[in-house]
Amino acid sequence: QVWLAESGGGSVRAGGSLNLSCKGSETTRSGFCMAWFRQAPGKEREGVAVIDDDGSTRYADSVMGRFTISRGNVEKTLFLEMNSLTPEDTAVYYCAADSGLCSRARGRLTLSRASFAYWGQGTQVTVSS
């Protein structure tokens, strides 16, 4: 069984930065795909970034060049460095994971919520103008 817990959310002004962290429980499984999603009020949950077990990544167009996803030194740890934040980044951010390699389409990592079986409870990020 896997649990995930996010931390690092808060309130910042536009142009500022935040770093999110996610820690997960130990399991007998290996080779986890991990990702960050976010959900704004009244909006669908959307993928932000995904990182495979081999370190490959993919970002949503809206955050590319501003956000960086990375893994920690232990399994099932995840980070999201967020820079140049705007009010459009305001949302609850969720850590997600699934066993095995990340799914791919035409060689590209996919960032679909259906690909992830394990989810954290989320951490609020608020960006003011």
PDB file of C-alpha atoms in Angstrom:
ATOM      1  CA  GLN A   1       0.000   0.000   0.000  1.00  0.00           C
ATOM      2  CA  VAL A   2       1.225   3.493  -0.922  1.00  0.00           C
ATOM      3  CA  TRP A   3       0.509   6.862   0.646  1.00  0.00           C
ATOM      4  CA  LEU A   4       1.710  10.271  -0.536  1.00  0.00           C
ATOM      5  CA  ALA A   5       1.877  13.577   1.326  1.00  0.00           C
ATOM      6  CA  GLU A   6       2.571  17.006  -0.157  1.00  0.00           C
ATOM      7  CA  SER A   7       4.049  20.023   1.591  1.00  0.00           C
ATOM      8  CA  GLY A   8       5.410  23.461   0.751  1.00  0.00           C
ATOM      9  CA  GLY A   9       2.307  25.240  -0.460  1.00  0.00           C
ATOM     10  CA  GLY A  10       1.565  28.798   0.549  1.00  0.00           C
ATOM     11  CA  SER A  11       0.801  32.309  -0.627  1.00  0.00           C
ATOM     12  CA  VAL A  12       3.182  34.335  -2.786  1.00  0.00           C
ATOM     13  CA  ARG A  13       3.037  37.420  -4.968  1.00  0.00           C
ATOM     14  CA  ALA A  14       3.206  37.227  -8.749  1.00  0.00           C
ATOM     15  CA  GLY A  15       6.756  36.701  -9.912  1.00  0.00           C
ATOM     16  CA  GLY A  16       7.691  34.819  -6.779  1.00  0.00           C
ATOM     17  CA  SER A  17       8.762  31.227  -6.251  1.00  0.00           C
ATOM     18  CA  LEU A  18       7.686  28.193  -4.261  1.00  0.00           C
ATOM     19  CA  ASN A  19       9.085  24.704  -3.832  1.00  0.00           C
ATOM     20  CA  LEU A  20       6.750  21.775  -3.265  1.00  0.00           C
ATOM     21  CA  SER A  21       7.728  18.414  -1.812  1.00  0.00           C
ATOM     22  CA  CYS A  22       6.071  15.020  -1.778  1.00  0.00           C
ATOM     23  CA  LYS A  23       7.036  12.040   0.337  1.00  0.00           C
ATOM     24  CA  GLY A  24       5.675   8.545  -0.080  1.00  0.00           C
ATOM     25  CA  SER A  25       5.589   5.332   1.884  1.00  0.00           C
ATOM     26  CA  GLU A  26       7.838   2.365   1.252  1.00  0.00           C
ATOM     27  CA  THR A  27       6.363  -0.531  -0.690  1.00  0.00           C
ATOM     28  CA  THR A  28       7.613  -3.757  -2.191  1.00  0.00           C
ATOM     29  CA  ARG A  29       7.167  -2.273  -5.652  1.00  0.00           C
ATOM     30  CA  SER A  30       9.846  -0.488  -7.624  1.00  0.00           C
ATOM     31  CA  GLY A  31      10.041   1.604 -10.765  1.00  0.00           C
ATOM     32  CA  PHE A  32       7.460   4.279  -9.910  1.00  0.00           C
ATOM     33  CA  CYS A  33       6.267   6.974 -12.257  1.00  0.00           C
ATOM     34  CA  MET A  34       5.603  10.235 -10.395  1.00  0.00           C
ATOM     35  CA  ALA A  35       3.868  13.454 -11.342  1.00  0.00           C
ATOM     36  CA  TRP A  36       2.381  16.723 -10.163  1.00  0.00           C
ATOM     37  CA  PHE A  37      -1.193  17.702 -10.954  1.00  0.00           C
ATOM     38  CA  ARG A  38      -3.175  20.765  -9.960  1.00  0.00           C
ATOM     39  CA  GLN A  39      -6.809  21.741  -9.693  1.00  0.00           C
ATOM     40  CA  ALA A  40      -8.182  25.265  -9.537  1.00  0.00           C
ATOM     41  CA  PRO A  41     -11.697  25.980  -8.208  1.00  0.00           C
ATOM     42  CA  GLY A  42     -14.292  24.971 -10.780  1.00  0.00           C
ATOM     43  CA  LYS A  43     -11.649  23.506 -13.075  1.00  0.00           C
ATOM     44  CA  GLU A  44     -10.652  20.011 -14.083  1.00  0.00           C
ATOM     45  CA  ARG A  45      -7.575  18.492 -12.521  1.00  0.00           C
ATOM     46  CA  GLU A  46      -4.703  18.951 -14.957  1.00  0.00           C
ATOM     47  CA  GLY A  47      -1.239  17.541 -15.290  1.00  0.00           C
ATOM     48  CA  VAL A  48       1.663  19.848 -14.476  1.00  0.00           C
ATOM     49  CA  ALA A  49       4.757  17.684 -14.873  1.00  0.00           C
ATOM     50  CA  VAL A  50       5.758  14.033 -14.888  1.00  0.00           C
ATOM     51  CA  ILE A  51       9.074  12.299 -14.251  1.00  0.00           C
ATOM     52  CA  ASP A  52       9.885   8.700 -15.111  1.00  0.00           C
ATOM     53  CA  ASP A  53      12.084   6.288 -13.203  1.00  0.00           C
ATOM     54  CA  ASP A  54      14.843   6.957 -15.739  1.00  0.00           C
ATOM     55  CA  GLY A  55      14.680  10.707 -15.088  1.00  0.00           C
ATOM     56  CA  SER A  56      12.908  11.722 -18.281  1.00  0.00           C
ATOM     57  CA  THR A  57      10.354  14.517 -17.882  1.00  0.00           C
ATOM     58  CA  ARG A  58       7.464  16.234 -19.575  1.00  0.00           C
ATOM     59  CA  TYR A  59       5.792  19.525 -18.687  1.00  0.00           C
ATOM     60  CA  ALA A  60       2.497  21.138 -19.455  1.00  0.00           C
ATOM     61  CA  ASP A  61       2.902  23.991 -21.922  1.00  0.00           C
ATOM     62  CA  SER A  62       1.632  26.438 -19.328  1.00  0.00           C
ATOM     63  CA  VAL A  63       4.531  25.765 -16.949  1.00  0.00           C
ATOM     64  CA  MET A  64       7.368  24.855 -19.289  1.00  0.00           C
ATOM     65  CA  GLY A  65      10.441  26.932 -18.591  1.00  0.00           C
ATOM     66  CA  ARG A  66       9.135  28.008 -15.186  1.00  0.00           C
ATOM     67  CA  PHE A  67       8.663  24.747 -13.250  1.00  0.00           C
ATOM     68  CA  THR A  68      11.143  21.932 -12.659  1.00  0.00           C
ATOM     69  CA  ILE A  69      10.215  18.453 -11.460  1.00  0.00           C
ATOM     70  CA  SER A  70      12.807  16.236  -9.786  1.00  0.00           C
ATOM     71  CA  ARG A  71      13.186  13.147  -7.634  1.00  0.00           C
ATOM     72  CA  GLY A  72      14.815  12.931  -4.244  1.00  0.00           C
ATOM     73  CA  ASN A  73      17.514  10.606  -2.992  1.00  0.00           C
ATOM     74  CA  VAL A  74      15.039   8.018  -1.739  1.00  0.00           C
ATOM     75  CA  GLU A  75      12.272   6.261  -3.590  1.00  0.00           C
ATOM     76  CA  LYS A  76       8.867   7.926  -3.778  1.00  0.00           C
ATOM     77  CA  THR A  77      10.119  11.421  -3.037  1.00  0.00           C
ATOM     78  CA  LEU A  78       9.256  14.200  -5.448  1.00  0.00           C
ATOM     79  CA  PHE A  79       9.858  17.935  -5.783  1.00  0.00           C
ATOM     80  CA  LEU A  80       8.471  20.773  -7.848  1.00  0.00           C
ATOM     81  CA  GLU A  81      10.390  24.036  -8.169  1.00  0.00           C
ATOM     82  CA  MET A  82       8.052  26.796  -9.288  1.00  0.00           C
ATOM     83  CA  ASN A  83       9.377  30.133 -10.518  1.00  0.00           C
ATOM     84  CA  SER A  84       7.844  33.239 -12.099  1.00  0.00           C
ATOM     85  CA  LEU A  85       4.492  32.371 -10.582  1.00  0.00           C
ATOM     86  CA  THR A  86       1.330  34.048 -11.843  1.00  0.00           C
ATOM     87  CA  PRO A  87      -2.232  34.126 -10.484  1.00  0.00           C
ATOM     88  CA  GLU A  88      -3.108  31.472 -13.085  1.00  0.00           C
ATOM     89  CA  ASP A  89      -0.927  29.056 -11.116  1.00  0.00           C
ATOM     90  CA  THR A  90      -3.257  29.303  -8.113  1.00  0.00           C
ATOM     91  CA  ALA A  91      -4.576  25.804  -7.397  1.00  0.00           C
ATOM     92  CA  VAL A  92      -4.362  22.811  -5.117  1.00  0.00           C
ATOM     93  CA  TYR A  93      -1.312  20.842  -6.172  1.00  0.00           C
ATOM     94  CA  TYR A  94      -1.359  17.057  -5.942  1.00  0.00           C
ATOM     95  CA  CYS A  95       1.410  14.502  -5.967  1.00  0.00           C
ATOM     96  CA  ALA A  96       0.634  11.350  -7.948  1.00  0.00           C
ATOM     97  CA  ALA A  97       2.394   8.045  -8.507  1.00  0.00           C
ATOM     98  CA  ASP A  98       2.000   4.688 -10.177  1.00  0.00           C
ATOM     99  CA  SER A  99       4.102   1.547 -10.306  1.00  0.00           C
ATOM    100  CA  GLY A 100       6.218   0.762 -13.320  1.00  0.00           C
ATOM    101  CA  LEU A 101       7.517   3.055 -16.020  1.00  0.00           C
ATOM    102  CA  CYS A 102       5.474   6.033 -17.102  1.00  0.00           C
ATOM    103  CA  SER A 103       3.143   5.503 -20.026  1.00  0.00           C
ATOM    104  CA  ARG A 104       4.207   6.902 -23.376  1.00  0.00           C
ATOM    105  CA  ALA A 105       2.573   7.803 -26.667  1.00  0.00           C
ATOM    106  CA  ARG A 106       4.744   8.162 -29.751  1.00  0.00           C
ATOM    107  CA  GLY A 107       7.756   8.150 -27.482  1.00  0.00           C
ATOM    108  CA  ARG A 108       6.469  11.025 -25.340  1.00  0.00           C
ATOM    109  CA  LEU A 109       5.532  10.742 -21.693  1.00  0.00           C
ATOM    110  CA  THR A 110       1.820  11.057 -21.072  1.00  0.00           C
ATOM    111  CA  LEU A 111       0.381  13.226 -18.314  1.00  0.00           C
ATOM    112  CA  SER A 112      -3.026  11.678 -17.792  1.00  0.00           C
ATOM    113  CA  ARG A 113      -4.737  11.337 -14.420  1.00  0.00           C
ATOM    114  CA  ALA A 114      -5.883   7.841 -15.391  1.00  0.00           C
ATOM    115  CA  SER A 115      -2.260   6.680 -15.408  1.00  0.00           C
ATOM    116  CA  PHE A 116      -1.810   7.249 -11.670  1.00  0.00           C
ATOM    117  CA  ALA A 117      -3.239   5.023  -8.968  1.00  0.00           C
ATOM    118  CA  TYR A 118      -1.856   6.822  -5.896  1.00  0.00           C
ATOM    119  CA  TRP A 119      -2.577  10.412  -4.872  1.00  0.00           C
ATOM    120  CA  GLY A 120      -1.760  12.791  -2.070  1.00  0.00           C
ATOM    121  CA  GLN A 121      -4.292  15.054  -0.391  1.00  0.00           C
ATOM    122  CA  GLY A 122      -2.954  18.213  -2.004  1.00  0.00           C
ATOM    123  CA  THR A 123      -1.332  21.467  -0.915  1.00  0.00           C
ATOM    124  CA  GLN A 124      -2.723  24.925  -1.653  1.00  0.00           C
ATOM    125  CA  VAL A 125      -0.733  27.382  -3.748  1.00  0.00           C
ATOM    126  CA  THR A 126      -2.068  30.929  -3.983  1.00  0.00           C
ATOM    127  CA  VAL A 127      -0.463  33.589  -6.169  1.00  0.00           C
ATOM    128  CA  SER A 128      -1.637  37.182  -5.769  1.00  0.00           C
ATOM    129  CA  SER A 129      -1.263  39.987  -8.292  1.00  0.00           C
TER     130      SER A 129
END
